PDB file of C-alpha atoms in Angstrom:
ATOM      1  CA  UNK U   1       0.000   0.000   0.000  1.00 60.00           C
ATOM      2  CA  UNK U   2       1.580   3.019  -1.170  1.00 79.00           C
ATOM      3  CA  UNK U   3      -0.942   5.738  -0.544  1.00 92.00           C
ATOM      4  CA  UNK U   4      -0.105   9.634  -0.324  1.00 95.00           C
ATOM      5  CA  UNK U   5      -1.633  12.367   1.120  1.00 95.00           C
ATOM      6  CA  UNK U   6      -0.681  16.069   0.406  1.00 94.00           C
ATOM      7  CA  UNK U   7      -1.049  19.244   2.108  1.00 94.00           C
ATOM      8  CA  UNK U   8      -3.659  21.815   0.957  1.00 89.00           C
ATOM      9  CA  UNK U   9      -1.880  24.200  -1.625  1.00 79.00           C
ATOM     10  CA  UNK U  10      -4.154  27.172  -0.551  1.00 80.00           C
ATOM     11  CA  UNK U  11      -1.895  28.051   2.460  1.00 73.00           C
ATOM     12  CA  UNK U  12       1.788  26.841   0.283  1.00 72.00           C
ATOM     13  CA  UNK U  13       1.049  26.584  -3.350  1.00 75.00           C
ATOM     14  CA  UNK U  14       4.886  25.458  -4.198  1.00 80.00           C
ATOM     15  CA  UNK U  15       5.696  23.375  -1.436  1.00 84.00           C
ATOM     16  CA  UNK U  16       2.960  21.153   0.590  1.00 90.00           C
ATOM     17  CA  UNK U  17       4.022  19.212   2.967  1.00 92.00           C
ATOM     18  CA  UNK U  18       3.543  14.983   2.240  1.00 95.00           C
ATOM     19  CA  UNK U  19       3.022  11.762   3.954  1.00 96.00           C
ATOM     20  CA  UNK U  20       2.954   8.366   1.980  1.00 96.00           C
ATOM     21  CA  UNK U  21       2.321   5.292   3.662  1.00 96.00           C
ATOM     22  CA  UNK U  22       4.643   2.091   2.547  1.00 95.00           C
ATOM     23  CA  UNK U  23       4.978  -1.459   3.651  1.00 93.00           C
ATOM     24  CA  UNK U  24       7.134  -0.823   6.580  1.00 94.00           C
ATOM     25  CA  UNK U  25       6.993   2.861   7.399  1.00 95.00           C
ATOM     26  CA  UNK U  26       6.024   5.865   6.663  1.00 96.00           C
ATOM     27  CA  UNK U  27       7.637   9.174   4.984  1.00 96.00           C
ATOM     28  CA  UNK U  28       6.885  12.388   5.989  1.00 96.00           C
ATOM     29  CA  UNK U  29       8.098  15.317   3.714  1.00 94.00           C
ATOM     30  CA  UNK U  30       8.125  18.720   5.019  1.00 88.00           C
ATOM     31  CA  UNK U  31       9.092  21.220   2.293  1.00 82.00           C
ATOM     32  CA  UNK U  32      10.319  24.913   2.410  1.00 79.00           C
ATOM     33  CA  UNK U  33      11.399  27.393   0.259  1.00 73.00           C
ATOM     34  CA  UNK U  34      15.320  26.801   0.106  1.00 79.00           C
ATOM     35  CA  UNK U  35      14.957  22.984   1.689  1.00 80.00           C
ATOM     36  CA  UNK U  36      13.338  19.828   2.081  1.00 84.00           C
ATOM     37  CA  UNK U  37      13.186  17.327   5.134  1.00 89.00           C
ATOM     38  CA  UNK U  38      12.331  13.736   4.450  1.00 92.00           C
ATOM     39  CA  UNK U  39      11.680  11.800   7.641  1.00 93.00           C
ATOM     40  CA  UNK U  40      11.360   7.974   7.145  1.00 96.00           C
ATOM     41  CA  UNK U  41       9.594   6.214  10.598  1.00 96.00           C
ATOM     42  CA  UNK U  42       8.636   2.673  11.069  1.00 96.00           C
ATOM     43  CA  UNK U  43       5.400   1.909  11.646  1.00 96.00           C
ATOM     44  CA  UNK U  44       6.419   0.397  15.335  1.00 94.00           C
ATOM     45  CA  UNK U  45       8.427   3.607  16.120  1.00 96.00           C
ATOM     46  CA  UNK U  46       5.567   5.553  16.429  1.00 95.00           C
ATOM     47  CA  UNK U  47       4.325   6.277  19.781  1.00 94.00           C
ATOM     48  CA  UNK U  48       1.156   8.887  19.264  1.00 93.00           C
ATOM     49  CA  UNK U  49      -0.607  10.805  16.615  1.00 95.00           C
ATOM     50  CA  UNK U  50      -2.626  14.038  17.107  1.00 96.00           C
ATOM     51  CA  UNK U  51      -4.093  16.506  15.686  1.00 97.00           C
ATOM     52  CA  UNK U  52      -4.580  20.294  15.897  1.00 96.00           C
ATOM     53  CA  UNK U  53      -7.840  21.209  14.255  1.00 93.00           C
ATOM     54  CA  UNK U  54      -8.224  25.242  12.919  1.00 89.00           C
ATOM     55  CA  UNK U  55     -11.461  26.423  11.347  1.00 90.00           C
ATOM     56  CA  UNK U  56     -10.071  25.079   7.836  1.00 89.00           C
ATOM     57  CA  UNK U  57      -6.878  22.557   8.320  1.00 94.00           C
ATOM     58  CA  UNK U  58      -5.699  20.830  10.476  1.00 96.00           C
ATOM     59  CA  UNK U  59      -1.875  20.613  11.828  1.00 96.00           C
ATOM     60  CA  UNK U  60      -1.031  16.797  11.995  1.00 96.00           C
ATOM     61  CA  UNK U  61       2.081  16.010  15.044  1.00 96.00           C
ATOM     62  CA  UNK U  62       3.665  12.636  14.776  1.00 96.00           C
ATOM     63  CA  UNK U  63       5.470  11.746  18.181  1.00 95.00           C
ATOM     64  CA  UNK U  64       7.938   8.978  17.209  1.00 95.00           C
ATOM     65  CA  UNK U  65       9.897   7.086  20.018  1.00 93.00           C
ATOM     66  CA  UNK U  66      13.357   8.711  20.560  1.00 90.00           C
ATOM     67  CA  UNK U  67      12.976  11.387  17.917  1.00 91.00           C
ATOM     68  CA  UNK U  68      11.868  14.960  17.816  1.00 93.00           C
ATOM     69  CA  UNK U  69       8.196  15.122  16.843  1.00 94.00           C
ATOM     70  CA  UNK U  70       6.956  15.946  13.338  1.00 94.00           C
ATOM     71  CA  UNK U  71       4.792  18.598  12.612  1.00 94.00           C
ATOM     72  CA  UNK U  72       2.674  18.271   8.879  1.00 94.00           C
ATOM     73  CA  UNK U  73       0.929  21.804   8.227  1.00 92.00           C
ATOM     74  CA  UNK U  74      -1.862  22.661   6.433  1.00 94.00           C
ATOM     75  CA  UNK U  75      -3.998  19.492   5.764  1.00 95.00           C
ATOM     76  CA  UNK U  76      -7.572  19.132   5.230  1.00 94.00           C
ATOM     77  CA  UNK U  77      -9.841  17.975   8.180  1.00 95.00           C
ATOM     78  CA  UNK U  78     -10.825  14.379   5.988  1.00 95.00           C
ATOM     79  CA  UNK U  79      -7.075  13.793   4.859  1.00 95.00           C
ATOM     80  CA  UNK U  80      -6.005  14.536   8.669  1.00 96.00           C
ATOM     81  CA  UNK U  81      -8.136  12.408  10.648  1.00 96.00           C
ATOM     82  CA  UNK U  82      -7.864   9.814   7.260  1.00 96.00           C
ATOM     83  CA  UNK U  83      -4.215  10.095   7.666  1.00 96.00           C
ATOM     84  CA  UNK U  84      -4.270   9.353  12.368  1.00 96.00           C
ATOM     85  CA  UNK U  85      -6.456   6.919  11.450  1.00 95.00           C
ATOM     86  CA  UNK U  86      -4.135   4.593   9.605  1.00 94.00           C
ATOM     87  CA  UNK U  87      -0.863   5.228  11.587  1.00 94.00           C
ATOM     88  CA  UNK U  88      -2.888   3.886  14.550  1.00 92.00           C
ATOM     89  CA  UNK U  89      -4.193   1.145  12.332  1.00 92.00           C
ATOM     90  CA  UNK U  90      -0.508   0.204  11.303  1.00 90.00           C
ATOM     91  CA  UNK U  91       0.968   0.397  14.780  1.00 88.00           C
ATOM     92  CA  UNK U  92      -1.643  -1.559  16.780  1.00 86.00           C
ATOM     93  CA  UNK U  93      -1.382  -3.866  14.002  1.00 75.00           C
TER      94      UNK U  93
END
C-alpha cells in the first residue's frame, strides 16, 4: 500500500508538505522554500498521533519514540483524521 496524502496548496502553493504510507513505514516530507526534510519512521516507532484542528486545516504532530516530533501543516480535516487513522491502524497492528 503506497498511498499519499498532500497538504492543501491554498496556504503553500509550491511546497505542501507529504506523507505516503509504505509497507514498513512511513515518509513524511516537510518542504520549504530553500529545503526539504524527508523523515522515514517505522510503523512500530511511532508512539502517538494528534491533531490540531483550525477552522479550515488541520496541523497533523507525529510523536515517534526517541525522535523529535513531526509537525505536517496545512492538511484538510478528511485527509487529517484519514491520515491518524491509519498510523494507529498500522501500529496496533
Amino acid at each position: 500500500m503506497n498511498e499519499k496524502f498532500r497538504a492543501s496548496g491554498l496556504m503553500n502553493p509550491m511546497f505542501p508538505d507529504e506523507i505516503t504510507f509504505g509497507e514498513k513505514g512511513v515518509t513524511f516530507k516537510v518542504r520549504k522554500a530553500l529545503n526539504s526534510t524527508d523523515n522515514f519512521v517505522f510503523y512500530n516507532d511511532i508512539s502517538g498521533v494528534e491533531i490540531d484542528s483550525g477552522v479550515f486545516f488541520s496541523t497533523i504532530r507525529v510523536i515517534p519514540r526517541m525522535r523529535a516530533e513531526i509537525i505536517m501543516k496545512n492538511f484538510t480535516k478528511g485527509d487529517a483524521r484519514k491520515v491518524k487513522e491509519l498510523l494507529l491502524e498500522k501500529v496496533q497492528g
